CSV table of C-alpha atoms and ligand atoms in Angstrom, one decimal:
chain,number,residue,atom,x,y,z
A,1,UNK,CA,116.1,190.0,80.4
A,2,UNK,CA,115.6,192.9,77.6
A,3,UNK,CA,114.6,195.9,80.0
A,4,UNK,CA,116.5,198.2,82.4
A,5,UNK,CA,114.3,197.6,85.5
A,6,UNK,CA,114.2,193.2,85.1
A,7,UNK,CA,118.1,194.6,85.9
A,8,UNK,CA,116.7,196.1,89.3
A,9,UNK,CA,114.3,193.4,90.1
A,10,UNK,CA,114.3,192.7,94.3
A,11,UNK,CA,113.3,188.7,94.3
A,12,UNK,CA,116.4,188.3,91.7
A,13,UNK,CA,118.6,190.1,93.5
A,14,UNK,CA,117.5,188.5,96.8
A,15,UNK,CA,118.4,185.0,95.4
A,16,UNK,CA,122.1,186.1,93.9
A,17,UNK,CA,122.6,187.5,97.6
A,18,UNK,CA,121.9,184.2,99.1
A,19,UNK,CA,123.8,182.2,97.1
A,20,UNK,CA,126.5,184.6,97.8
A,21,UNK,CA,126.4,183.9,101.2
A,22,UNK,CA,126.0,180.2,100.4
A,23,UNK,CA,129.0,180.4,98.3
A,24,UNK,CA,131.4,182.7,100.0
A,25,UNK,CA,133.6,180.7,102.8
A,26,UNK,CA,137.2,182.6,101.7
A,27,UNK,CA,137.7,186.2,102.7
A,28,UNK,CA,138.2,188.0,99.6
A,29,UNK,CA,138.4,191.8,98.4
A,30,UNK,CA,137.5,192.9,94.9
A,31,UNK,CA,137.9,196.2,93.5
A,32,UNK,CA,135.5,198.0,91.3
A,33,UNK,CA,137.9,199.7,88.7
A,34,UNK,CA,135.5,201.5,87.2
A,35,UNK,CA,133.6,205.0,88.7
A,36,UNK,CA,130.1,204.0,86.9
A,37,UNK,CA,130.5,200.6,89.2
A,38,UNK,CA,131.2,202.5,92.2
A,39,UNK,CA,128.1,204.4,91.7
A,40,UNK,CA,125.9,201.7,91.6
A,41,UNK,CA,127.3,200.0,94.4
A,42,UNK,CA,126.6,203.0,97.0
A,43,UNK,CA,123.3,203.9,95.4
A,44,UNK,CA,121.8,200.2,96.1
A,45,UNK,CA,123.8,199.3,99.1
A,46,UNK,CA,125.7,196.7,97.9
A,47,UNK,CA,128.2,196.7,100.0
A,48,UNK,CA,125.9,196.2,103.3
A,49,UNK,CA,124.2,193.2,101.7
A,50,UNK,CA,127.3,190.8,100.7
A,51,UNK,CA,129.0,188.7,103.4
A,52,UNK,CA,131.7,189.8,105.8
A,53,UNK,CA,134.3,187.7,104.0
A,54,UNK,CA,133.8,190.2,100.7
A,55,UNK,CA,135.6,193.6,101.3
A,56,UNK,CA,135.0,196.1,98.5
A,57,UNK,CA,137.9,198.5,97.1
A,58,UNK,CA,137.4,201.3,94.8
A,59,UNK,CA,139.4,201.8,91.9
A,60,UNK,CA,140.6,204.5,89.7
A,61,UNK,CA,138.6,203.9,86.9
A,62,UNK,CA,136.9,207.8,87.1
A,63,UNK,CA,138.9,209.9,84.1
A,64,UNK,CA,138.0,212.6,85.3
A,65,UNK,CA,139.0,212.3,88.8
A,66,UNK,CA,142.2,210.8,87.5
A,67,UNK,CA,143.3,213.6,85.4
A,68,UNK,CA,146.4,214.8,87.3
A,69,UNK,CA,146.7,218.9,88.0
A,70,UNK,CA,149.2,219.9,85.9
A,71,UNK,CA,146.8,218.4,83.0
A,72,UNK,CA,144.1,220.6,83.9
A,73,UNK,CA,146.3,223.7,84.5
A,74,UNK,CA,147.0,223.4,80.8
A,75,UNK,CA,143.5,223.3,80.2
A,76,UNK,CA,142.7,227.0,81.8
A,77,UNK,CA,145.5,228.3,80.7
A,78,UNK,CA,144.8,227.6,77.0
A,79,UNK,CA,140.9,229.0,77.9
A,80,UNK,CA,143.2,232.4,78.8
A,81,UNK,CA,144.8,232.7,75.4
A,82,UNK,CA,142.8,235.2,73.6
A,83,UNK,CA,140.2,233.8,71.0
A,84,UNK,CA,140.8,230.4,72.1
A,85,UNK,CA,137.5,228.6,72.7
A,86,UNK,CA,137.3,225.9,75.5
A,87,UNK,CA,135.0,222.8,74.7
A,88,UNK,CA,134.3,219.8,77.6
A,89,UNK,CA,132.4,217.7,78.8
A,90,UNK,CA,130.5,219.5,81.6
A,91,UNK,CA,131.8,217.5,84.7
A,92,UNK,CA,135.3,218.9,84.3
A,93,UNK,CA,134.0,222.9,84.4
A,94,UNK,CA,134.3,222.6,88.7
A,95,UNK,CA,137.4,220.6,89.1
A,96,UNK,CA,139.6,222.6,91.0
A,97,UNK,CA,143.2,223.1,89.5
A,98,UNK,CA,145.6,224.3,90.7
A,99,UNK,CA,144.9,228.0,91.2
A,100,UNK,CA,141.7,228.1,89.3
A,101,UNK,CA,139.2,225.8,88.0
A,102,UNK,CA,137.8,226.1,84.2
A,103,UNK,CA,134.2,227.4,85.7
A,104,UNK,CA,136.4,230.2,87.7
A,105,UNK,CA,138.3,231.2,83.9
A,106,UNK,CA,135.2,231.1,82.3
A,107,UNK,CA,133.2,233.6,84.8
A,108,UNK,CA,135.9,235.8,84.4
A,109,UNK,CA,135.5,236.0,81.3
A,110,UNK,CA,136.9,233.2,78.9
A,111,UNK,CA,134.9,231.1,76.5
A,112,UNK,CA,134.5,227.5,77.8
A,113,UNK,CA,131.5,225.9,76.3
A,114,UNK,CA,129.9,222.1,77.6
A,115,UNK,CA,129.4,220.0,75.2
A,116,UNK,CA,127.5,216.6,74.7
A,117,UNK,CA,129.6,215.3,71.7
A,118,UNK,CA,133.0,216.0,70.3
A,119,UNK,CA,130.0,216.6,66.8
A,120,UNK,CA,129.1,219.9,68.9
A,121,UNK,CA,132.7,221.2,69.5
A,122,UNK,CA,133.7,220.5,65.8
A,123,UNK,CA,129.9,222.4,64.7
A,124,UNK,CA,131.3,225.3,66.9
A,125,UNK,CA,134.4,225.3,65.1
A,126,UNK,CA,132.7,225.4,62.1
A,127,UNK,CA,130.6,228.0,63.3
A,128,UNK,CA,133.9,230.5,64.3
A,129,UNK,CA,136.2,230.1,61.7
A,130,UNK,CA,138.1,233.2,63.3
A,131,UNK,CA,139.0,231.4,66.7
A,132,UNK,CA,140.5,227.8,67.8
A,133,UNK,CA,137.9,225.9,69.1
A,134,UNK,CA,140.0,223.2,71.8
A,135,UNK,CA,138.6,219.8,72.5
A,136,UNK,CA,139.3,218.9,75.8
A,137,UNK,CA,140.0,215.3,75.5
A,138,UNK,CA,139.6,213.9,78.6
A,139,UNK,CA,138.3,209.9,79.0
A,140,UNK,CA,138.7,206.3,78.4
A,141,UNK,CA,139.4,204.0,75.5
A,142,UNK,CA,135.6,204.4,75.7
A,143,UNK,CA,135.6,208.3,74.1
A,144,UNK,CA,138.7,208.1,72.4
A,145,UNK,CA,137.1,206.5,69.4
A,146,UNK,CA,134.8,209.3,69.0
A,147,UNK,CA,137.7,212.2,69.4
A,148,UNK,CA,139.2,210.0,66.8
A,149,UNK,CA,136.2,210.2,64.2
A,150,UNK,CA,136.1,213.9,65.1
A,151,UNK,CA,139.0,214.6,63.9
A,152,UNK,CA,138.8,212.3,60.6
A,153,UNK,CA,135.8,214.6,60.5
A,154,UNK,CA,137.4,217.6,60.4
A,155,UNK,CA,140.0,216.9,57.8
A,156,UNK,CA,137.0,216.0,55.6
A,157,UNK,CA,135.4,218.6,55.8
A,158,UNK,CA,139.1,221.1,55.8
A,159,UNK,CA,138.0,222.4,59.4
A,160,UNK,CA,141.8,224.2,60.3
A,161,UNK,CA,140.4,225.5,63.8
A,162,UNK,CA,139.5,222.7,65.6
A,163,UNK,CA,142.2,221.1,68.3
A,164,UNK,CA,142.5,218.2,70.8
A,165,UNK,CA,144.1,218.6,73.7
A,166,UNK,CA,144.7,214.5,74.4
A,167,UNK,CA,144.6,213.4,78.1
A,168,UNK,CA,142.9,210.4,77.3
A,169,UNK,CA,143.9,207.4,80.0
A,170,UNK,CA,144.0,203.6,79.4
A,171,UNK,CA,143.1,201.2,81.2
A,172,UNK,CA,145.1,198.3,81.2
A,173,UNK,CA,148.7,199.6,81.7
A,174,UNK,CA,147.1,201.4,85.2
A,175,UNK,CA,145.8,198.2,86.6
A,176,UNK,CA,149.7,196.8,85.5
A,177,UNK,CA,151.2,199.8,87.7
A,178,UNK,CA,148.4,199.0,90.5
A,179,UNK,CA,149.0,195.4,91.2
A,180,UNK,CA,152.6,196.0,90.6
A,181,UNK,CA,153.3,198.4,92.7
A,182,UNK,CA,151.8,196.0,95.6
A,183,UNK,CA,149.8,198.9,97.8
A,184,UNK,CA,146.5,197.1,97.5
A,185,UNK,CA,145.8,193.4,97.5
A,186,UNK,CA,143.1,192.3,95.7
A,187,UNK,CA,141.7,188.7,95.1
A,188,UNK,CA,139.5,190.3,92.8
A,189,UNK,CA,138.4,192.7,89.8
A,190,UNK,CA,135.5,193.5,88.6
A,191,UNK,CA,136.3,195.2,85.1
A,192,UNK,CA,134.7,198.1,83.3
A,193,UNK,CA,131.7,197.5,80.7
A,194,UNK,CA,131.9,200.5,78.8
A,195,UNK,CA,135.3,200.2,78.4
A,196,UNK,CA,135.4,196.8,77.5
A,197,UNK,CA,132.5,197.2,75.4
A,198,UNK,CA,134.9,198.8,72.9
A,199,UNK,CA,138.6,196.9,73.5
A,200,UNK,CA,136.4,193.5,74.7
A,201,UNK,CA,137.6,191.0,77.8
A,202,UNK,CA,141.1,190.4,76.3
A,203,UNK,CA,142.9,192.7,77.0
A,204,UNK,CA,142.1,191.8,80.8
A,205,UNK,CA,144.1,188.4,80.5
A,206,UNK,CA,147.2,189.3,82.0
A,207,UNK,CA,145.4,190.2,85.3
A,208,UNK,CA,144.6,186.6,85.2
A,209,UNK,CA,147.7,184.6,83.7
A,210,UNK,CA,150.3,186.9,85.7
A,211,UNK,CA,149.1,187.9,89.1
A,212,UNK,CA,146.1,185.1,89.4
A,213,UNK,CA,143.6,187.8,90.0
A,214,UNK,CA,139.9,186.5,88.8
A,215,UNK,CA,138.3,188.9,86.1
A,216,UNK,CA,134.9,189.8,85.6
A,217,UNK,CA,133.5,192.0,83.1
A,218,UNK,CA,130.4,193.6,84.8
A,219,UNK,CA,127.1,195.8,83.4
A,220,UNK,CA,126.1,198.8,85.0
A,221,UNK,CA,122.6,197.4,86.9
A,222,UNK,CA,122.9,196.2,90.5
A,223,UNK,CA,121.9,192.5,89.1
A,224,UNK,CA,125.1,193.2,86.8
A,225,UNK,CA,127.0,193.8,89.7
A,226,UNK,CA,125.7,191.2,92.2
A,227,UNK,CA,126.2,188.1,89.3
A,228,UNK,CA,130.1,189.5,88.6
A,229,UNK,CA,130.5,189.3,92.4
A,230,UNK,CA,128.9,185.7,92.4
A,231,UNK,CA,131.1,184.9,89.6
A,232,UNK,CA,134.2,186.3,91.0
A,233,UNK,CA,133.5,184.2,94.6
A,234,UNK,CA,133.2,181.1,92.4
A,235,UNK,CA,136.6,181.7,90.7
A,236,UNK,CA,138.0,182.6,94.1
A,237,UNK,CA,137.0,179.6,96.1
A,238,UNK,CA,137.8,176.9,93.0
A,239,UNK,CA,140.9,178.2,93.2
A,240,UNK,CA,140.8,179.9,89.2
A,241,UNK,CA,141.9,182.9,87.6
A,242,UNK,CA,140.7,183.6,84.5
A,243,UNK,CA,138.8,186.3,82.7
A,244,UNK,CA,134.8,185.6,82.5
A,245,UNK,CA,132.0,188.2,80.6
A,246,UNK,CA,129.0,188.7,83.1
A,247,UNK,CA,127.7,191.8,80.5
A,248,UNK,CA,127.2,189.9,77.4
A,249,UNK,CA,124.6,192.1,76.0
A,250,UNK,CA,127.2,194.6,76.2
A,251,UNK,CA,130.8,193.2,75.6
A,252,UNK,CA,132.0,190.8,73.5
A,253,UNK,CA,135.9,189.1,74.0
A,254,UNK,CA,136.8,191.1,71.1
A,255,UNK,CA,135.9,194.2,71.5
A,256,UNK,CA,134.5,196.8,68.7
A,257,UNK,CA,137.0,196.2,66.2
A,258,UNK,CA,135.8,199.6,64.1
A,259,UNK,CA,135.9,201.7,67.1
A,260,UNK,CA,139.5,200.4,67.7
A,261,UNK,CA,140.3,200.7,64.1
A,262,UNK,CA,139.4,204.0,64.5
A,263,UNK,CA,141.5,204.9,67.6
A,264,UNK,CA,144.4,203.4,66.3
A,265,UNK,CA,144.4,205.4,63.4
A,266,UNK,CA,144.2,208.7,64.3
A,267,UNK,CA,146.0,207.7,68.1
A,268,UNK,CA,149.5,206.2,69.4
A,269,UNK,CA,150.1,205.1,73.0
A,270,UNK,CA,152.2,207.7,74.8
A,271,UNK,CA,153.1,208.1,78.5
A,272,UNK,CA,150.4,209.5,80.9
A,273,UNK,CA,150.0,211.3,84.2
A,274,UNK,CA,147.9,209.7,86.9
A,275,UNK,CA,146.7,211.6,89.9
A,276,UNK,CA,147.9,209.9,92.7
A,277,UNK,CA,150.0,207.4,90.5
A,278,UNK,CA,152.1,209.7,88.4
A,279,UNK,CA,153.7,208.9,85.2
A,280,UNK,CA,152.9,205.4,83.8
A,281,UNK,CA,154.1,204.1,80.5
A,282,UNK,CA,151.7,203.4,77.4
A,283,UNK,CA,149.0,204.7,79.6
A,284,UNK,CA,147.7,207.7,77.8
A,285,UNK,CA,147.4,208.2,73.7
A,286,UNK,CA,148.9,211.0,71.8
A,287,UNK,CA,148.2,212.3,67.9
A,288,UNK,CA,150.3,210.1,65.2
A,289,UNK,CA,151.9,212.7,63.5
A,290,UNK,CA,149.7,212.5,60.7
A,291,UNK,CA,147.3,214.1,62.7
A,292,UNK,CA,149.4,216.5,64.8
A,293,UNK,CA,148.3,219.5,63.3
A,294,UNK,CA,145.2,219.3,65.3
A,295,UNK,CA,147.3,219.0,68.6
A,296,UNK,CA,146.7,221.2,71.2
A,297,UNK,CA,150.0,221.4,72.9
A,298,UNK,CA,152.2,221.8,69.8
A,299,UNK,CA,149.9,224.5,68.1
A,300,UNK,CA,149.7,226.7,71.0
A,301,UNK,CA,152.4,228.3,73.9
A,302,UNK,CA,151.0,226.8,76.9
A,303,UNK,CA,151.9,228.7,80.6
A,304,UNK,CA,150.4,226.7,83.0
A,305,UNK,CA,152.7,227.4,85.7
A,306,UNK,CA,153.1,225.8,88.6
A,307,UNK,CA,151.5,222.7,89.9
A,308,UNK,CA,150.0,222.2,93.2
A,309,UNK,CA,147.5,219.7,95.2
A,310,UNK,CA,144.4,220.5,97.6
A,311,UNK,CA,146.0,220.7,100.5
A,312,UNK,CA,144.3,218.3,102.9
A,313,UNK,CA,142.9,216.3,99.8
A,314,UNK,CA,143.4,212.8,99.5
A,315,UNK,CA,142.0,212.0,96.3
A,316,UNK,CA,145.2,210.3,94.9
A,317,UNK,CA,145.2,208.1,97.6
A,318,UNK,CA,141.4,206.9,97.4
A,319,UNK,CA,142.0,206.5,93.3
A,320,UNK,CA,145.0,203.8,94.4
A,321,UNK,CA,142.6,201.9,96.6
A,322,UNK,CA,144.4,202.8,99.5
A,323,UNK,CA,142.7,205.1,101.8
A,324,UNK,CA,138.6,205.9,101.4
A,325,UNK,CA,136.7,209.0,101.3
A,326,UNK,CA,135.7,208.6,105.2
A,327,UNK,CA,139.9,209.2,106.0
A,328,UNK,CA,139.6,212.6,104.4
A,329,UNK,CA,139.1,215.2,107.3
A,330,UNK,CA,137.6,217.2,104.6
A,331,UNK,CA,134.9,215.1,103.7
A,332,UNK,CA,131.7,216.1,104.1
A,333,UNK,CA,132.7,219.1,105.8
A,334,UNK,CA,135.0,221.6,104.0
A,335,UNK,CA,134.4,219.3,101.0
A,336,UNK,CA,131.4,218.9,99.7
A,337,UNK,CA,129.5,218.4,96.2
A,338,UNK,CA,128.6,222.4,96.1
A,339,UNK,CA,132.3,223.1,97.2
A,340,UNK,CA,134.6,220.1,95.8
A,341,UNK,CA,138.4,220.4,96.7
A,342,UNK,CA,139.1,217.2,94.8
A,343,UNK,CA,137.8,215.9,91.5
A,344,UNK,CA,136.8,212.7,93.6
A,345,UNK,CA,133.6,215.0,95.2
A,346,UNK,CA,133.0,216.8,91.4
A,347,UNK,CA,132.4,214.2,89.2
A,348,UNK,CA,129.0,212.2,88.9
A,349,UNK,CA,131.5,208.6,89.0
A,350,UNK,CA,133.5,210.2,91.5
A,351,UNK,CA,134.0,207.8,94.9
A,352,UNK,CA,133.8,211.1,97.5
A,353,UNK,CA,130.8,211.8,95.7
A,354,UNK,CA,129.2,208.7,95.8
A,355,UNK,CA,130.4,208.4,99.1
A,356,UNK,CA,128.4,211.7,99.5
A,357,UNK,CA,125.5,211.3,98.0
A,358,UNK,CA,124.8,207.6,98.6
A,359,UNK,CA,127.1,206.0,101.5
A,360,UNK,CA,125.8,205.5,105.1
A,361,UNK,CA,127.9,203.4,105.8
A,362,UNK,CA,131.9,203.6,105.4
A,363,UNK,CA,132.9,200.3,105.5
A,364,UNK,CA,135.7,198.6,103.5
B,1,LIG,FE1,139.6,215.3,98.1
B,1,LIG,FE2,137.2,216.2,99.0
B,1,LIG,FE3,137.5,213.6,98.5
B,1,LIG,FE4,138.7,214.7,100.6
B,1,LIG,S1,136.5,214.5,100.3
B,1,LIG,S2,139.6,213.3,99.1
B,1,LIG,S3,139.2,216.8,99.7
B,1,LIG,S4,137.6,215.2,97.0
């Protein structure tokens, strides 16, 4: 198949769901780490068409939804430090901090600009040499590569205004704390594409070797996600565990070498915080000290002040797998896409708003 829609193609899909219901005999429950996944599972009712022996779990793999509160209170309160210029992506301008949100700072006033590339932020840098222009790294292993080039970017080119701050999450180490910490059970795991488009299906073994969990790497296309959950039944009632690819025209075992090249040199692992999860080792990536000048947090006196939840939100809990959207009391009421509480309802990957926009039915 070459095009997007041979991905959405109803007879094809018909025929994977049937042999899912041929195949499936154990009960089983997979999680969907990754946000993108989650989408695409509400927006074609996937859930409704597999068997009743396949529950479906959500997983935390939204980074924006994952970025803990005291994260993003440094983020506005470096926008309120006088000619300091804000750059994002444009999903994290309504997440609700907590006392303000970035779109709150920047109608009273401040400078936050959306961006589409971390090229933009570093052109407005280039464009204001007499103000800091702050890159709000906030993503993946999948946009750290291209925060990296930036900044290899702007020591070519002797840009001295242009900042990071890094929140960036990996995946990996989370998944580790998940299954370790024993909350959810899952017989399952259908991993990211993008992200292992750039670190490839290695780095998934251990899921595998140490807690016998079958692995599949999935596309984005509700055929993409119907074959990985095929695949995953057939590991699950042969009795495997190992890592397979089902999104071969987008991942290969090892990864993008250059992009991780490129990652590793300008980035070192570093703890991270995780809403809902808190700190977990190795899990975020920090500025080797070659490159610290271009740190956000070390260049500027941050206030954020104190750190508080939505009250009533259970975002954290949903992130873990734990508890879904439908338990929030605020859902669809007091929450909604217009007027998130949590990051889950802002962004576009984000399970509440998924939920929202595409649900029916809250099962599993
Ligand atoms: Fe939080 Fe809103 Fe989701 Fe409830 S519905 S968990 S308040 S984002």
């Amino acid at each position: 198949m070459r095009f997007i829609s041979e991905f959405r193609r109803s007879e094809l899909a018909e025929g994977l769901i049937s042999q899912i219901h041929r195949k499936s005999r154990t009960p089983a429950r997979f999680m969907e780490f990754c946000g993108g996944h989650t989408v695409t599972i509400f927006r074609y009712g996937i859930r409704q068409v597999l068997p009743q022996t396949i529950d479906m779990v959500s997983g935390p793999g939204c980074p924006i939804c994952v970025t803990a509160n005291a994260d993003l209170d440094k983020a506005i309160a470096l926008s309120r430090i006088p000619d300091i210029i804000i750059t994002t992506f444009g999903d994290m301008l309504k997440v609700p901090g907590s006392r303000s949100s970035l779109q709150q700072v920047k109608a009273d006033g401040a400078e936050v600009h959306t961006v589409y590339s971390t090229m933009d932020a570093l052109k407005i840098a280039e464009d204001n040499p007499d103000k800091s222009v702050v890159f709000l790294g906030i993503g993946f292993e999948t946009t750290a590569p291209t925060i990296a080039a930036s900044i290899l970017q702007a020591v070519e080119k002797g840009i001295g205004n242009y900042y990071v701050l890094s929140l960036h999450k990996l995946c990996p180490p989370v998944i580790r704390a998940l299954l370790d910490s024993g909350e959810v059970k899952l017989d399952g795991l259908i991993c990211p594409g993008h992200v292992s488009a750039i670190i490839g299906s290695h780095p998934w073994e251990f899921i595998a070797r140490d807690y016998g969990i079958p692995c599949v790497v999935s596309g984005f296309e509700p055929l993409d996600i119907l074959q990985c959950v095929d695949m995953l039944i057939a590991q699950v009632e042969n009795g495997e565990s190992r890592v397979e690819i089902a999104y071969r025209r987008g991942v290969r075992p090892e990864g993008n070498q250059q992009a991780m090249r490129l990652m590793e040199q300008v980035f070192e692992p570093s703890p991270a915080q995780w809403r809902g999860m808190g700190e977990i080792p190795d899990s975020g990536l920090k500025l080797r000290e070659k490159y610290q000048r271009f740190d956000a947090e070390l260049a500027f006196d941050i206030e954020p002040g104190p750190t508080s939840e939505p009250v009533g939100c259970i975002c954290g809990d949903i992130l873990r797998g734990v508890r879904t959207p439908a338990d929030c009391r605020l859902f669809g009421k007091a929450c909604i896409p217009e007027n998130p509480i949590g990051p889950c309802m802002v962004s576009s990957e984000g399970s509440c708003s998924a939920y929202y926009l595409y649900g029916g039915s809250f099962e599993g």
